[in-house]
Short mmCIF file of C-alpha atoms in Angstrom, two decimals:
data_model
loop_
_atom_site.label_atom_id
_atom_site.label_comp_id
_atom_site.label_asym_id
_atom_site.label_seq_id
_atom_site.Cartn_x
_atom_site.Cartn_y
_atom_site.Cartn_z
CA UNK A 1 17.86 -11.25 3.05
CA UNK A 2 15.47 -9.95 5.66
CA UNK A 3 16.66 -8.59 8.98
CA UNK A 4 13.19 -8.51 10.48
CA UNK A 5 10.98 -5.66 11.49
CA UNK A 6 12.66 -3.02 13.60
CA UNK A 7 11.33 -0.31 15.83
CA UNK A 8 11.70 3.18 14.42
CA UNK A 9 11.23 6.11 16.78
CA UNK A 10 10.82 9.62 15.55
CA UNK A 11 10.52 12.80 17.50
CA UNK A 12 8.73 15.95 16.58
CA UNK A 13 9.10 19.28 18.33
CA UNK A 14 6.38 21.26 16.63
CA UNK A 15 5.05 22.87 19.81
CA UNK A 16 1.42 22.65 18.66
CA UNK A 17 -1.05 19.83 18.85
CA UNK A 18 -1.85 17.91 15.68
CA UNK A 19 -4.50 19.64 13.66
CA UNK A 20 -3.84 23.10 15.06
CA UNK A 21 -3.14 25.80 12.57
CA UNK A 22 -0.07 27.98 12.65
CA UNK A 23 -1.96 30.96 14.02
CA UNK A 24 -4.21 29.04 16.41
CA UNK A 25 -4.40 30.43 19.94
CA UNK A 26 -3.10 33.64 21.43
CA UNK A 27 0.48 34.76 20.99
CA UNK A 28 2.74 33.01 23.44
CA UNK A 29 0.31 30.19 24.23
CA UNK A 30 2.74 27.47 23.25
CA UNK A 31 5.92 26.81 25.24
CA UNK A 32 8.16 26.89 22.16
CA UNK A 33 6.96 30.36 21.17
CA UNK A 34 7.79 31.98 24.52
CA UNK A 35 11.09 33.76 24.62
CA UNK A 36 11.54 33.80 28.40
CA UNK A 37 11.29 30.93 30.83
CA UNK A 38 8.78 32.13 33.43
CA UNK A 39 9.67 29.39 35.92
CA UNK A 40 13.48 29.84 35.95
CA UNK A 41 13.67 32.99 38.15
CA UNK A 42 11.93 31.08 40.96
CA UNK A 43 14.31 28.11 40.91
CA UNK A 44 17.10 27.60 43.43
CA UNK A 45 19.79 27.90 40.76
CA UNK A 46 18.48 31.30 39.67
CA UNK A 47 18.22 32.56 43.25
CA UNK A 48 21.79 31.44 43.93
CA UNK A 49 23.00 33.26 40.83
CA UNK A 50 21.22 36.43 41.98
CA UNK A 51 22.76 36.07 45.46
CA UNK A 52 26.22 35.61 43.90
CA UNK A 53 25.77 38.70 41.74
CA UNK A 54 24.61 40.75 44.75
CA UNK A 55 27.58 39.57 46.83
CA UNK A 56 30.04 40.37 44.07
CA UNK A 57 28.49 43.81 43.59
CA UNK A 58 28.75 44.52 47.34
CA UNK A 59 32.40 43.37 47.33
CA UNK A 60 33.14 45.62 44.35
CA UNK A 61 31.48 48.64 45.99
CA UNK A 62 33.33 48.03 49.27
CA UNK A 63 36.71 47.89 47.58
CA UNK A 64 35.90 50.79 45.26
CA UNK A 65 34.90 53.09 48.12
CA UNK A 66 37.81 52.23 50.43
CA UNK A 67 41.14 54.01 50.72
CA UNK A 68 43.67 52.21 48.59
CA UNK A 69 47.11 51.32 49.85
CA UNK A 70 48.03 49.24 46.81
CA UNK A 71 46.56 50.29 43.49
CA UNK A 72 47.42 47.11 41.61
CA UNK A 73 46.03 44.74 44.24
CA UNK A 74 42.70 46.53 44.54
CA UNK A 75 42.28 47.09 40.82
CA UNK A 76 42.95 43.37 40.24
CA UNK A 77 40.23 42.57 42.81
CA UNK A 78 37.84 44.94 41.03
CA UNK A 79 38.51 43.37 37.64
CA UNK A 80 37.99 39.85 38.99
CA UNK A 81 34.73 40.73 40.75
CA UNK A 82 33.27 42.55 37.74
CA UNK A 83 34.29 39.76 35.32
CA UNK A 84 32.71 37.15 37.60
CA UNK A 85 29.57 39.26 37.92
CA UNK A 86 29.29 39.61 34.14
CA UNK A 87 29.79 35.89 33.56
CA UNK A 88 27.18 34.92 36.18
CA UNK A 89 24.80 37.41 34.60
CA UNK A 90 25.50 35.84 31.19
CA UNK A 91 24.69 32.35 32.51
CA UNK A 92 21.55 33.71 34.23
CA UNK A 93 20.35 35.31 31.00
CA UNK A 94 21.25 32.21 28.98
CA UNK A 95 19.04 30.07 31.20
CA UNK A 96 16.34 32.72 31.29
CA UNK A 97 16.19 32.84 27.48
CA UNK A 98 16.41 29.01 27.24
CA UNK A 99 19.70 28.99 25.33
CA UNK A 100 20.80 25.57 26.69
CA UNK A 101 17.83 24.05 24.84
CA UNK A 102 18.74 25.82 21.61
CA UNK A 103 22.54 25.59 21.72
CA UNK A 104 23.05 21.92 22.41
CA UNK A 105 26.60 21.97 21.05
CA UNK A 106 27.78 23.56 24.33
CA UNK A 107 28.01 21.47 27.47
CA UNK A 108 26.33 23.97 29.80
CA UNK A 109 26.93 22.15 33.10
CA UNK A 110 30.60 21.73 32.23
CA UNK A 111 30.99 25.36 31.18
CA UNK A 112 29.35 26.56 34.42
CA UNK A 113 31.53 24.22 36.46
CA UNK A 114 34.70 25.51 34.78
CA UNK A 115 33.52 29.10 35.25
CA UNK A 116 32.91 28.56 38.95
CA UNK A 117 36.23 26.75 39.47
CA UNK A 118 38.29 29.40 37.69
CA UNK A 119 36.27 32.29 39.15
CA UNK A 120 36.60 30.95 42.69
CA UNK A 121 40.33 30.47 42.28
CA UNK A 122 40.80 34.00 40.90
CA UNK A 123 38.62 35.50 43.66
CA UNK A 124 40.61 33.62 46.28
CA UNK A 125 43.90 34.92 44.87
CA UNK A 126 42.54 38.47 44.56
CA UNK A 127 41.20 38.39 48.12
CA UNK A 128 44.50 37.14 49.54
CA UNK A 129 46.48 39.76 47.63
CA UNK A 130 44.10 42.57 48.62
CA UNK A 131 44.11 41.47 52.28
CA UNK A 132 47.89 41.27 52.39
CA UNK A 133 48.27 44.72 50.83
CA UNK A 134 45.70 46.40 53.08
CA UNK A 135 47.96 46.89 56.04
CA UNK A 136 47.83 50.06 58.09
CA UNK A 137 50.22 51.82 60.41
CA UNK A 138 48.46 50.51 63.52
CA UNK A 139 48.87 46.97 62.24
CA UNK A 140 52.58 47.54 61.76
CA UNK A 141 52.93 48.99 65.25
CA UNK A 142 51.07 46.03 66.78
CA UNK A 143 53.27 43.63 64.86
CA UNK A 144 56.42 45.47 65.90
CA UNK A 145 55.29 45.56 69.54
CA UNK A 146 54.68 41.84 69.64
CA UNK A 147 58.06 41.18 68.02
CA UNK A 148 59.86 43.42 70.52
CA UNK A 149 57.99 41.87 73.43
CA UNK A 150 59.31 38.48 72.36
CA UNK A 151 62.82 39.94 72.25
CA UNK A 152 62.45 41.19 75.88
CA UNK A 153 62.98 44.79 74.83
CA UNK A 154 61.04 47.93 75.51
CA UNK A 155 58.07 48.16 73.08
CA UNK A 156 57.93 50.91 70.47
CA UNK A 157 55.10 52.79 72.11
CA UNK A 158 56.99 52.94 75.43
CA UNK A 159 60.05 54.49 73.78
CA UNK A 160 58.05 57.63 73.17
CA UNK A 161 57.33 58.11 76.90
#
């Protein structure tokens, strides 16, 4: 019983043209031999990753060099920023070394999407907690003055006079 002639497609990823020897050409002349992707650092995705890393580093330095009013809130913010920075650096290096082409068992767009969703949520929580814990005495006085003004009483700062 004959099913007829079918079309068979095969793929070959040798990286060299047919007839070339193994050692033909200079080292790194073929695209499969190169370790780094020379085009990736100039892409928009790479520039955005570098901008994200720079922003996270600036946020970390700002919080690290400020006076702390709540140790746990600021240390949580530091941990979140450094973990996000390390993960973005890992994705940058993975794309730079062409790992998505080698490790096809990982869904790279999905893993980056999940990283950005979780990282953004954790940064939002850390920012809200750090902002709520960074009150100062002048902020309390201003809040107390506005509350007393609504109560038609003499403000705090006028009681000292």
